[in-house]
Amino acid sequence: MFKDNDLIKANLNIQRDISTIENIMEGEFLFGAIGGSFALGLQNSASDIDFFALFNNCSFEKVKKVEIDILGINNEKCKMDCIGINYHRVLDEIRCYEMKWKRYPTKLNYTEKEKIENVGRKDIERPDFIRSAFYRIILADEVVGKNRMQEELKGNSLNIRGVDIIDYYFSCLYGNYTEYIVGRKKVSLRKYLYCIHQILICKWLINNRSKPRMNFVELLRNFDIDVYIVDKIMHLYKENQESVCHKEGLMTEKDEILNGYISEEIIIIREMLQKGSINYIYTLA
C-alpha cells in the first residue's frame, strides 16, 4: 500500500505504468489524479486506491472502471481501481451544465425526477459523476499529466464557475451529514472527517477564490477554528490513521459539539449559495 500519503511518489509509479494503463483502458491517457481517502491524506492501512483519469480516443462512451495491478511506494504489488472517463463527454457535460439554469444549492432544489435518479445509486452511476470526477481531478494536490491538463483546458476555453464547484462540495457535505450523521448514536468516523473537509473546501473557495490544498491537515491549518473543536477533529484524525479497519467498519460515538459545528457551517454556506453572490470563473493554479 502507499504510505504517508506520498502522492508525488505514488503518481510517479502511476506515470511509469501509463502505457499499461492505456492498453487496459483502451484509450490515450491525458491526465488524472488519485482520489478518495489518499487524496485527502485520510487513508489507513485498509484503504483502497482510486485513480480518476481522462482518456482521449477511447473505446468506451462514458466511464470505464477496471482494477489494475501496480507497484506501490516500496515496490510491493497493489490493486488500484482506475476510473477512466471519456474526455469529450467531460467537455460536453461541463459546457451543458454551465448553460443550465440552476437554483442554488442544487441539492436542496432537486426535482422529483432528480431525487429518484439518485436514490440507491453507486457513485459511478450517478448522473453528475463525470462532472464531479472532473472537479476532483482539477482540484487535486498532485495531477499526473498536469501540463497536459493545463494545455487541454486552456485550448478548450472551459468556463468553470466557482459556484458550481462549491455547490458540488456542499451537496456532498449536506448528504453526508443528513444521511450518515444526524440522528445516529454511532457515526462513521470517516464521514465526520469528510464533512469537516467539505466545509473547509467550500469556505476556501468562497473566501479565496483559488485552489485549496486537498490534504486534510494542511487545509485545516489555514483556518481559525476554536481550539476545542480542532482538538476533537484531530483526535478523530489520529484514530482514523491508526485504525486497520476499512472505512465502513470504523465507527465512533456521536459528538454533539461536532454536530453543532457542522450544522452551523452548513447554514452559513447554504445562505452564501442562496444569495447568488458567488460569481467568478475558477482558474487552474
PDB file of N, CA and C in Angstrom, residues 28-121:
ATOM      1  N   GLU A  28      -6.173   6.800 -25.054  1.00  0.00           N
ATOM      2  CA  GLU A  28      -4.995   7.652 -24.862  1.00  0.00           C
ATOM      3  C   GLU A  28      -5.149   8.432 -23.554  1.00  0.00           C
ATOM      4  N   PHE A  29      -4.243   8.201 -22.611  1.00  0.00           N
ATOM      5  CA  PHE A  29      -4.294   8.900 -21.325  1.00  0.00           C
ATOM      6  C   PHE A  29      -3.936  10.367 -21.502  1.00  0.00           C
ATOM      7  N   LEU A  30      -4.753  11.250 -20.902  1.00  0.00           N
ATOM      8  CA  LEU A  30      -4.478  12.681 -20.939  1.00  0.00           C
ATOM      9  C   LEU A  30      -3.951  13.177 -19.593  1.00  0.00           C
ATOM     10  N   PHE A  31      -4.758  13.079 -18.559  1.00  0.00           N
ATOM     11  CA  PHE A  31      -4.328  13.469 -17.216  1.00  0.00           C
ATOM     12  C   PHE A  31      -5.284  12.862 -16.196  1.00  0.00           C
ATOM     13  N   GLY A  32      -4.812  12.806 -14.949  1.00  0.00           N
ATOM     14  CA  GLY A  32      -5.637  12.196 -13.909  1.00  0.00           C
ATOM     15  C   GLY A  32      -5.046  12.432 -12.535  1.00  0.00           C
ATOM     16  N   ALA A  33      -5.743  11.941 -11.515  1.00  0.00           N
ATOM     17  CA  ALA A  33      -5.290  12.145 -10.139  1.00  0.00           C
ATOM     18  C   ALA A  33      -5.821  11.046  -9.238  1.00  0.00           C
ATOM     19  N   ILE A  34      -5.043  10.738  -8.207  1.00  0.00           N
ATOM     20  CA  ILE A  34      -5.517   9.824  -7.169  1.00  0.00           C
ATOM     21  C   ILE A  34      -6.665  10.495  -6.427  1.00  0.00           C
ATOM     22  N   GLY A  35      -7.721   9.710  -6.145  1.00  0.00           N
ATOM     23  CA  GLY A  35      -8.878  10.258  -5.452  1.00  0.00           C
ATOM     24  C   GLY A  35      -9.111   9.558  -4.128  1.00  0.00           C
ATOM     25  N   GLY A  36     -10.305   9.760  -3.570  1.00  0.00           N
ATOM     26  CA  GLY A  36     -10.678   9.096  -2.334  1.00  0.00           C
ATOM     27  C   GLY A  36      -9.845   9.538  -1.144  1.00  0.00           C
ATOM     28  N   SER A  37      -9.713   8.651  -0.162  1.00  0.00           N
ATOM     29  CA  SER A  37      -9.042   8.994   1.093  1.00  0.00           C
ATOM     30  C   SER A  37      -7.570   9.339   0.899  1.00  0.00           C
ATOM     31  N   PHE A  38      -6.891   8.713  -0.082  1.00  0.00           N
ATOM     32  CA  PHE A  38      -5.479   9.006  -0.313  1.00  0.00           C
ATOM     33  C   PHE A  38      -5.280  10.458  -0.734  1.00  0.00           C
ATOM     34  N   ALA A  39      -6.197  10.982  -1.532  1.00  0.00           N
ATOM     35  CA  ALA A  39      -6.075  12.364  -1.999  1.00  0.00           C
ATOM     36  C   ALA A  39      -6.196  13.360  -0.862  1.00  0.00           C
ATOM     37  N   LEU A  40      -6.877  12.961   0.213  1.00  0.00           N
ATOM     38  CA  LEU A  40      -7.112  13.862   1.339  1.00  0.00           C
ATOM     39  C   LEU A  40      -6.155  13.619   2.506  1.00  0.00           C
ATOM     40  N   GLY A  41      -5.308  12.613   2.387  1.00  0.00           N
ATOM     41  CA  GLY A  41      -4.433  12.261   3.493  1.00  0.00           C
ATOM     42  C   GLY A  41      -5.187  11.581   4.616  1.00  0.00           C
ATOM     43  N   LEU A  42      -6.304  10.931   4.293  1.00  0.00           N
ATOM     44  CA  LEU A  42      -7.140  10.273   5.297  1.00  0.00           C
ATOM     45  C   LEU A  42      -7.117   8.752   5.165  1.00  0.00           C
ATOM     46  N   GLN A  43      -6.160   8.244   4.415  1.00  0.00           N
ATOM     47  CA  GLN A  43      -6.091   6.794   4.236  1.00  0.00           C
ATOM     48  C   GLN A  43      -5.521   6.112   5.468  1.00  0.00           C
ATOM     49  N   ASN A  44      -5.872   4.842   5.645  1.00  0.00           N
ATOM     50  CA  ASN A  44      -5.192   3.993   6.621  1.00  0.00           C
ATOM     51  C   ASN A  44      -4.782   2.713   5.910  1.00  0.00           C
ATOM     52  N   SER A  45      -4.325   1.739   6.655  1.00  0.00           N
ATOM     53  CA  SER A  45      -3.779   0.530   6.033  1.00  0.00           C
ATOM     54  C   SER A  45      -4.828  -0.292   5.286  1.00  0.00           C
ATOM     55  N   ALA A  46      -6.120  -0.008   5.529  1.00  0.00           N
ATOM     56  CA  ALA A  46      -7.177  -0.770   4.867  1.00  0.00           C
ATOM     57  C   ALA A  46      -7.782  -0.029   3.674  1.00  0.00           C
ATOM     58  N   SER A  47      -7.257   1.157   3.365  1.00  0.00           N
ATOM     59  CA  SER A  47      -7.868   1.990   2.325  1.00  0.00           C
ATOM     60  C   SER A  47      -7.605   1.469   0.913  1.00  0.00           C
ATOM     61  N   ASP A  48      -8.598   1.648   0.067  1.00  0.00           N
ATOM     62  CA  ASP A  48      -8.460   1.326  -1.355  1.00  0.00           C
ATOM     63  C   ASP A  48      -7.782   2.484  -2.079  1.00  0.00           C
ATOM     64  N   ILE A  49      -7.259   2.195  -3.264  1.00  0.00           N
ATOM     65  CA  ILE A  49      -6.638   3.236  -4.084  1.00  0.00           C
ATOM     66  C   ILE A  49      -7.491   3.452  -5.332  1.00  0.00           C
ATOM     67  N   ASP A  50      -7.909   4.694  -5.535  1.00  0.00           N
ATOM     68  CA  ASP A  50      -8.686   5.050  -6.728  1.00  0.00           C
ATOM     69  C   ASP A  50      -7.885   6.041  -7.561  1.00  0.00           C
ATOM     70  N   PHE A  51      -7.948   5.867  -8.871  1.00  0.00           N
ATOM     71  CA  PHE A  51      -7.274   6.797  -9.772  1.00  0.00           C
ATOM     72  C   PHE A  51      -8.269   7.244 -10.831  1.00  0.00           C
ATOM     73  N   PHE A  52      -8.590   8.537 -10.834  1.00  0.00           N
ATOM     74  CA  PHE A  52      -9.519   9.107 -11.810  1.00  0.00           C
ATOM     75  C   PHE A  52      -8.708   9.654 -12.979  1.00  0.00           C
ATOM     76  N   ALA A  53      -9.051   9.246 -14.193  1.00  0.00           N
ATOM     77  CA  ALA A  53      -8.248   9.631 -15.348  1.00  0.00           C
ATOM     78  C   ALA A  53      -9.121   9.939 -16.551  1.00  0.00           C
ATOM     79  N   LEU A  54      -8.690  10.926 -17.327  1.00  0.00           N
ATOM     80  CA  LEU A  54      -9.393  11.291 -18.554  1.00  0.00           C
ATOM     81  C   LEU A  54      -8.657  10.702 -19.754  1.00  0.00           C
ATOM     82  N   PHE A  55      -9.434  10.136 -20.682  1.00  0.00           N
ATOM     83  CA  PHE A  55      -8.867   9.480 -21.851  1.00  0.00           C
ATOM     84  C   PHE A  55      -9.450  10.059 -23.128  1.00  0.00           C
ATOM     85  N   ASN A  56      -8.599  10.085 -24.153  1.00  0.00           N
ATOM     86  CA  ASN A  56      -8.997  10.513 -25.498  1.00  0.00           C
ATOM     87  C   ASN A  56      -8.948   9.301 -26.415  1.00  0.00           C
ATOM     88  N   ASN A  57      -9.678   9.343 -27.516  1.00  0.00           N
ATOM     89  CA  ASN A  57      -9.685   8.243 -28.490  1.00  0.00           C
ATOM     90  C   ASN A  57      -9.897   6.891 -27.801  1.00  0.00           C
ATOM     91  N   CYS A  58     -10.868   6.855 -26.888  1.00  0.00           N
ATOM     92  CA  CYS A  58     -11.080   5.643 -26.090  1.00  0.00           C
ATOM     93  C   CYS A  58     -12.226   4.796 -26.641  1.00  0.00           C
ATOM     94  N   SER A  59     -12.236   3.531 -26.238  1.00  0.00           N
ATOM     95  CA  SER A  59     -13.236   2.598 -26.730  1.00  0.00           C
ATOM     96  C   SER A  59     -14.564   2.705 -25.987  1.00  0.00           C
ATOM     97  N   PHE A  60     -14.569   3.339 -24.813  1.00  0.00           N
ATOM     98  CA  PHE A  60     -15.798   3.417 -24.028  1.00  0.00           C
ATOM     99  C   PHE A  60     -16.470   4.776 -24.224  1.00  0.00           C
ATOM    100  N   GLU A  61     -17.789   4.788 -24.099  1.00  0.00           N
ATOM    101  CA  GLU A  61     -18.557   6.000 -24.373  1.00  0.00           C
ATOM    102  C   GLU A  61     -18.484   7.021 -23.241  1.00  0.00           C
ATOM    103  N   LYS A  62     -18.631   6.547 -21.997  1.00  0.00           N
ATOM    104  CA  LYS A  62     -18.653   7.466 -20.865  1.00  0.00           C
ATOM    105  C   LYS A  62     -17.568   7.139 -19.841  1.00  0.00           C
ATOM    106  N   VAL A  63     -17.811   6.061 -19.077  1.00  0.00           N
ATOM    107  CA  VAL A  63     -16.937   5.720 -17.960  1.00  0.00           C
ATOM    108  C   VAL A  63     -16.588   4.237 -18.004  1.00  0.00           C
ATOM    109  N   LYS A  64     -15.335   3.931 -17.642  1.00  0.00           N
ATOM    110  CA  LYS A  64     -14.891   2.541 -17.564  1.00  0.00           C
ATOM    111  C   LYS A  64     -14.088   2.370 -16.278  1.00  0.00           C
ATOM    112  N   LYS A  65     -14.459   1.386 -15.470  1.00  0.00           N
ATOM    113  CA  LYS A  65     -13.766   1.131 -14.218  1.00  0.00           C
ATOM    114  C   LYS A  65     -13.120  -0.240 -14.259  1.00  0.00           C
ATOM    115  N   VAL A  66     -11.801  -0.276 -14.006  1.00  0.00           N
ATOM    116  CA  VAL A  66     -11.042  -1.522 -14.088  1.00  0.00           C
ATOM    117  C   VAL A  66     -10.071  -1.594 -12.916  1.00  0.00           C
ATOM    118  N   GLU A  67      -9.942  -2.768 -12.315  1.00  0.00           N
ATOM    119  CA  GLU A  67      -8.940  -2.973 -11.267  1.00  0.00           C
ATOM    120  C   GLU A  67      -7.613  -3.331 -11.924  1.00  0.00           C
ATOM    121  N   ILE A  68      -6.564  -2.596 -11.566  1.00  0.00           N
ATOM    122  CA  ILE A  68      -5.258  -2.732 -12.207  1.00  0.00           C
ATOM    123  C   ILE A  68      -4.194  -3.033 -11.161  1.00  0.00           C
ATOM    124  N   ASP A  69      -3.257  -3.913 -11.501  1.00  0.00           N
ATOM    125  CA  ASP A  69      -2.111  -4.199 -10.626  1.00  0.00           C
ATOM    126  C   ASP A  69      -1.014  -3.177 -10.892  1.00  0.00           C
ATOM    127  N   ILE A  70      -0.553  -2.516  -9.830  1.00  0.00           N
ATOM    128  CA  ILE A  70       0.560  -1.578  -9.961  1.00  0.00           C
ATOM    129  C   ILE A  70       1.538  -1.817  -8.817  1.00  0.00           C
ATOM    130  N   LEU A  71       2.682  -1.165  -8.875  1.00  0.00           N
ATOM    131  CA  LEU A  71       3.658  -1.246  -7.791  1.00  0.00           C
ATOM    132  C   LEU A  71       3.466  -0.076  -6.841  1.00  0.00           C
ATOM    133  N   GLY A  72       3.562  -0.353  -5.547  1.00  0.00           N
ATOM    134  CA  GLY A  72       3.423   0.682  -4.539  1.00  0.00           C
ATOM    135  C   GLY A  72       4.732   1.386  -4.281  1.00  0.00           C
ATOM    136  N   ILE A  73       4.752   2.214  -3.229  1.00  0.00           N
ATOM    137  CA  ILE A  73       5.922   3.013  -2.877  1.00  0.00           C
ATOM    138  C   ILE A  73       7.159   2.148  -2.683  1.00  0.00           C
ATOM    139  N   ASN A  74       6.976   1.015  -2.017  1.00  0.00           N
ATOM    140  CA  ASN A  74       8.105   0.131  -1.709  1.00  0.00           C
ATOM    141  C   ASN A  74       8.202  -1.044  -2.670  1.00  0.00           C
ATOM    142  N   ASN A  75       7.668  -0.834  -3.880  1.00  0.00           N
ATOM    143  CA  ASN A  75       7.691  -1.840  -4.941  1.00  0.00           C
ATOM    144  C   ASN A  75       6.899  -3.104  -4.596  1.00  0.00           C
ATOM    145  N   GLU A  76       5.953  -2.957  -3.651  1.00  0.00           N
ATOM    146  CA  GLU A  76       5.050  -4.079  -3.373  1.00  0.00           C
ATOM    147  C   GLU A  76       3.882  -4.019  -4.359  1.00  0.00           C
ATOM    148  N   LYS A  77       3.266  -5.164  -4.601  1.00  0.00           N
ATOM    149  CA  LYS A  77       2.135  -5.201  -5.526  1.00  0.00           C
ATOM    150  C   LYS A  77       0.900  -4.611  -4.869  1.00  0.00           C
ATOM    151  N   CYS A  78       0.185  -3.749  -5.628  1.00  0.00           N
ATOM    152  CA  CYS A  78      -1.023  -3.105  -5.129  1.00  0.00           C
ATOM    153  C   CYS A  78      -2.143  -3.255  -6.150  1.00  0.00           C
ATOM    154  N   LYS A  79      -3.361  -3.214  -5.651  1.00  0.00           N
ATOM    155  CA  LYS A  79      -4.535  -3.163  -6.515  1.00  0.00           C
ATOM    156  C   LYS A  79      -5.017  -1.721  -6.578  1.00  0.00           C
ATOM    157  N   MET A  80      -5.300  -1.230  -7.758  1.00  0.00           N
ATOM    158  CA  MET A  80      -5.795   0.135  -7.924  1.00  0.00           C
ATOM    159  C   MET A  80      -7.016   0.125  -8.830  1.00  0.00           C
ATOM    160  N   ASP A  81      -8.075   0.803  -8.409  1.00  0.00           N
ATOM    161  CA  ASP A  81      -9.242   0.986  -9.263  1.00  0.00           C
ATOM    162  C   ASP A  81      -8.996   2.187 -10.155  1.00  0.00           C
ATOM    163  N   CYS A  82      -8.907   1.944 -11.462  1.00  0.00           N
ATOM    164  CA  CYS A  82      -8.742   3.036 -12.424  1.00  0.00           C
ATOM    165  C   CYS A  82     -10.116   3.369 -12.988  1.00  0.00           C
ATOM    166  N   ILE A  83     -10.557   4.599 -12.751  1.00  0.00           N
ATOM    167  CA  ILE A  83     -11.842   5.052 -13.261  1.00  0.00           C
ATOM    168  C   ILE A  83     -11.566   5.964 -14.445  1.00  0.00           C
ATOM    169  N   GLY A  84     -11.732   5.413 -15.637  1.00  0.00           N
ATOM    170  CA  GLY A  84     -11.464   6.167 -16.854  1.00  0.00           C
ATOM    171  C   GLY A  84     -12.713   6.892 -17.328  1.00  0.00           C
ATOM    172  N   ILE A  85     -12.523   8.130 -17.792  1.00  0.00           N
ATOM    173  CA  ILE A  85     -13.640   8.954 -18.244  1.00  0.00           C
ATOM    174  C   ILE A  85     -13.327   9.488 -19.629  1.00  0.00           C
ATOM    175  N   ASN A  86     -14.301   9.398 -20.511  1.00  0.00           N
ATOM    176  CA  ASN A  86     -14.150   9.900 -21.871  1.00  0.00           C
ATOM    177  C   ASN A  86     -14.055  11.428 -21.835  1.00  0.00           C
ATOM    178  N   TYR A  87     -12.923  11.955 -22.269  1.00  0.00           N
ATOM    179  CA  TYR A  87     -12.661  13.394 -22.169  1.00  0.00           C
ATOM    180  C   TYR A  87     -13.701  14.232 -22.905  1.00  0.00           C
ATOM    181  N   HIS A  88     -14.160  13.765 -24.054  1.00  0.00           N
ATOM    182  CA  HIS A  88     -15.125  14.541 -24.829  1.00  0.00           C
ATOM    183  C   HIS A  88     -16.479  14.616 -24.129  1.00  0.00           C
ATOM    184  N   ARG A  89     -16.820  13.575 -23.366  1.00  0.00           N
ATOM    185  CA  ARG A  89     -18.045  13.628 -22.578  1.00  0.00           C
ATOM    186  C   ARG A  89     -17.915  14.631 -21.443  1.00  0.00           C
ATOM    187  N   VAL A  90     -16.711  14.741 -20.887  1.00  0.00           N
ATOM    188  CA  VAL A  90     -16.465  15.745 -19.844  1.00  0.00           C
ATOM    189  C   VAL A  90     -16.706  17.143 -20.400  1.00  0.00           C
ATOM    190  N   LEU A  91     -16.109  17.422 -21.565  1.00  0.00           N
ATOM    191  CA  LEU A  91     -16.267  18.746 -22.169  1.00  0.00           C
ATOM    192  C   LEU A  91     -17.731  19.056 -22.426  1.00  0.00           C
ATOM    193  N   ASP A  92     -18.460  18.076 -22.987  1.00  0.00           N
ATOM    194  CA  ASP A  92     -19.882  18.275 -23.287  1.00  0.00           C
ATOM    195  C   ASP A  92     -20.679  18.540 -22.014  1.00  0.00           C
ATOM    196  N   GLU A  93     -20.422  17.742 -20.982  1.00  0.00           N
ATOM    197  CA  GLU A  93     -21.209  17.864 -19.756  1.00  0.00           C
ATOM    198  C   GLU A  93     -20.918  19.163 -19.017  1.00  0.00           C
ATOM    199  N   ILE A  94     -19.654  19.577 -18.978  1.00  0.00           N
ATOM    200  CA  ILE A  94     -19.312  20.831 -18.308  1.00  0.00           C
ATOM    201  C   ILE A  94     -19.968  22.002 -19.035  1.00  0.00           C
ATOM    202  N   ARG A  95     -19.890  22.018 -20.350  1.00  0.00           N
ATOM    203  CA  ARG A  95     -20.481  23.121 -21.123  1.00  0.00           C
ATOM    204  C   ARG A  95     -21.996  23.162 -20.972  1.00  0.00           C
ATOM    205  N   CYS A  96     -22.635  21.997 -21.037  1.00  0.00           N
ATOM    206  CA  CYS A  96     -24.094  21.942 -20.880  1.00  0.00           C
ATOM    207  C   CYS A  96     -24.509  22.382 -19.476  1.00  0.00           C
ATOM    208  N   TYR A  97     -23.731  21.968 -18.486  1.00  0.00           N
ATOM    209  CA  TYR A  97     -24.082  22.301 -17.107  1.00  0.00           C
ATOM    210  C   TYR A  97     -23.928  23.794 -16.848  1.00  0.00           C
ATOM    211  N   GLU A  98     -22.911  24.411 -17.438  1.00  0.00           N
ATOM    212  CA  GLU A  98     -22.707  25.838 -17.254  1.00  0.00           C
ATOM    213  C   GLU A  98     -23.872  26.643 -17.838  1.00  0.00           C
ATOM    214  N   MET A  99     -24.499  26.124 -18.885  1.00  0.00           N
ATOM    215  CA  MET A  99     -25.591  26.838 -19.551  1.00  0.00           C
ATOM    216  C   MET A  99     -26.948  26.551 -18.900  1.00  0.00           C
ATOM    217  N   LYS A 100     -27.003  25.530 -18.073  1.00  0.00           N
ATOM    218  CA  LYS A 100     -28.267  25.119 -17.452  1.00  0.00           C
ATOM    219  C   LYS A 100     -28.651  26.085 -16.339  1.00  0.00           C
ATOM    220  N   TRP A 101     -29.940  26.479 -16.301  1.00  0.00           N
ATOM    221  CA  TRP A 101     -30.402  27.334 -15.209  1.00  0.00           C
ATOM    222  C   TRP A 101     -30.470  26.504 -13.950  1.00  0.00           C
ATOM    223  N   LYS A 102     -29.931  27.049 -12.856  1.00  0.00           N
ATOM    224  CA  LYS A 102     -29.897  26.292 -11.605  1.00  0.00           C
ATOM    225  C   LYS A 102     -30.293  27.198 -10.439  1.00  0.00           C
ATOM    226  N   ARG A 103     -30.909  26.578  -9.454  1.00  0.00           N
ATOM    227  CA  ARG A 103     -31.238  27.270  -8.209  1.00  0.00           C
ATOM    228  C   ARG A 103     -30.367  26.672  -7.116  1.00  0.00           C
ATOM    229  N   TYR A 104     -29.538  27.517  -6.515  1.00  0.00           N
ATOM    230  CA  TYR A 104     -28.561  27.016  -5.543  1.00  0.00           C
ATOM    231  C   TYR A 104     -29.099  27.105  -4.116  1.00  0.00           C
ATOM    232  N   PRO A 105     -28.662  26.169  -3.253  1.00  0.00           N
ATOM    233  CA  PRO A 105     -27.883  24.960  -3.571  1.00  0.00           C
ATOM    234  C   PRO A 105     -28.748  23.920  -4.275  1.00  0.00           C
ATOM    235  N   THR A 106     -28.204  23.322  -5.322  1.00  0.00           N
ATOM    236  CA  THR A 106     -28.994  22.404  -6.141  1.00  0.00           C
ATOM    237  C   THR A 106     -29.458  21.178  -5.354  1.00  0.00           C
ATOM    238  N   LYS A 107     -28.684  20.753  -4.344  1.00  0.00           N
ATOM    239  CA  LYS A 107     -29.047  19.586  -3.538  1.00  0.00           C
ATOM    240  C   LYS A 107     -30.401  19.776  -2.860  1.00  0.00           C
ATOM    241  N   LEU A 108     -30.726  21.011  -2.522  1.00  0.00           N
ATOM    242  CA  LEU A 108     -31.975  21.307  -1.822  1.00  0.00           C
ATOM    243  C   LEU A 108     -33.087  21.702  -2.779  1.00  0.00           C
ATOM    244  N   ASN A 109     -32.803  21.673  -4.067  1.00  0.00           N
ATOM    245  CA  ASN A 109     -33.801  22.063  -5.063  1.00  0.00           C
ATOM    246  C   ASN A 109     -33.962  21.031  -6.174  1.00  0.00           C
ATOM    247  N   TYR A 110     -33.691  19.764  -5.847  1.00  0.00           N
ATOM    248  CA  TYR A 110     -33.868  18.696  -6.822  1.00  0.00           C
ATOM    249  C   TYR A 110     -35.338  18.551  -7.199  1.00  0.00           C
ATOM    250  N   THR A 111     -35.577  18.261  -8.462  1.00  0.00           N
ATOM    251  CA  THR A 111     -36.926  17.877  -8.884  1.00  0.00           C
ATOM    252  C   THR A 111     -37.178  16.450  -8.411  1.00  0.00           C
ATOM    253  N   GLU A 112     -38.424  16.020  -8.455  1.00  0.00           N
ATOM    254  CA  GLU A 112     -38.751  14.649  -8.054  1.00  0.00           C
ATOM    255  C   GLU A 112     -38.004  13.645  -8.921  1.00  0.00           C
ATOM    256  N   LYS A 113     -37.867  13.951 -10.205  1.00  0.00           N
ATOM    257  CA  LYS A 113     -37.151  13.058 -11.121  1.00  0.00           C
ATOM    258  C   LYS A 113     -35.692  12.931 -10.710  1.00  0.00           C
ATOM    259  N   GLU A 114     -35.057  14.063 -10.369  1.00  0.00           N
ATOM    260  CA  GLU A 114     -33.650  14.050  -9.968  1.00  0.00           C
ATOM    261  C   GLU A 114     -33.462  13.293  -8.654  1.00  0.00           C
ATOM    262  N   LYS A 115     -34.410  13.429  -7.729  1.00  0.00           N
ATOM    263  CA  LYS A 115     -34.328  12.693  -6.469  1.00  0.00           C
ATOM    264  C   LYS A 115     -34.365  11.194  -6.718  1.00  0.00           C
ATOM    265  N   ILE A 116     -35.274  10.757  -7.588  1.00  0.00           N
ATOM    266  CA  ILE A 116     -35.409   9.328  -7.908  1.00  0.00           C
ATOM    267  C   ILE A 116     -34.149   8.810  -8.584  1.00  0.00           C
ATOM    268  N   GLU A 117     -33.560   9.617  -9.477  1.00  0.00           N
ATOM    269  CA  GLU A 117     -32.364   9.199 -10.220  1.00  0.00           C
ATOM    270  C   GLU A 117     -31.180   8.933  -9.301  1.00  0.00           C
ATOM    271  N   ASN A 118     -31.152   9.578  -8.137  1.00  0.00           N
ATOM    272  CA  ASN A 118     -30.005   9.464  -7.242  1.00  0.00           C
ATOM    273  C   ASN A 118     -30.188   8.451  -6.123  1.00  0.00           C
ATOM    274  N   VAL A 119     -31.382   7.923  -5.954  1.00  0.00           N
ATOM    275  CA  VAL A 119     -31.661   7.011  -4.853  1.00  0.00           C
ATOM    276  C   VAL A 119     -30.954   5.673  -5.065  1.00  0.00           C
ATOM    277  N   GLY A 120     -30.157   5.260  -4.071  1.00  0.00           N
ATOM    278  CA  GLY A 120     -29.538   3.940  -4.077  1.00  0.00           C
ATOM    279  C   GLY A 120     -28.493   3.698  -5.146  1.00  0.00           C
ATOM    280  N   ARG A 121     -28.041   4.744  -5.799  1.00  0.00           N
ATOM    281  CA  ARG A 121     -27.049   4.563  -6.865  1.00  0.00           C
ATOM    282  C   ARG A 121     -25.627   4.644  -6.315  1.00  0.00           C
TER     283      ARG A 121
END
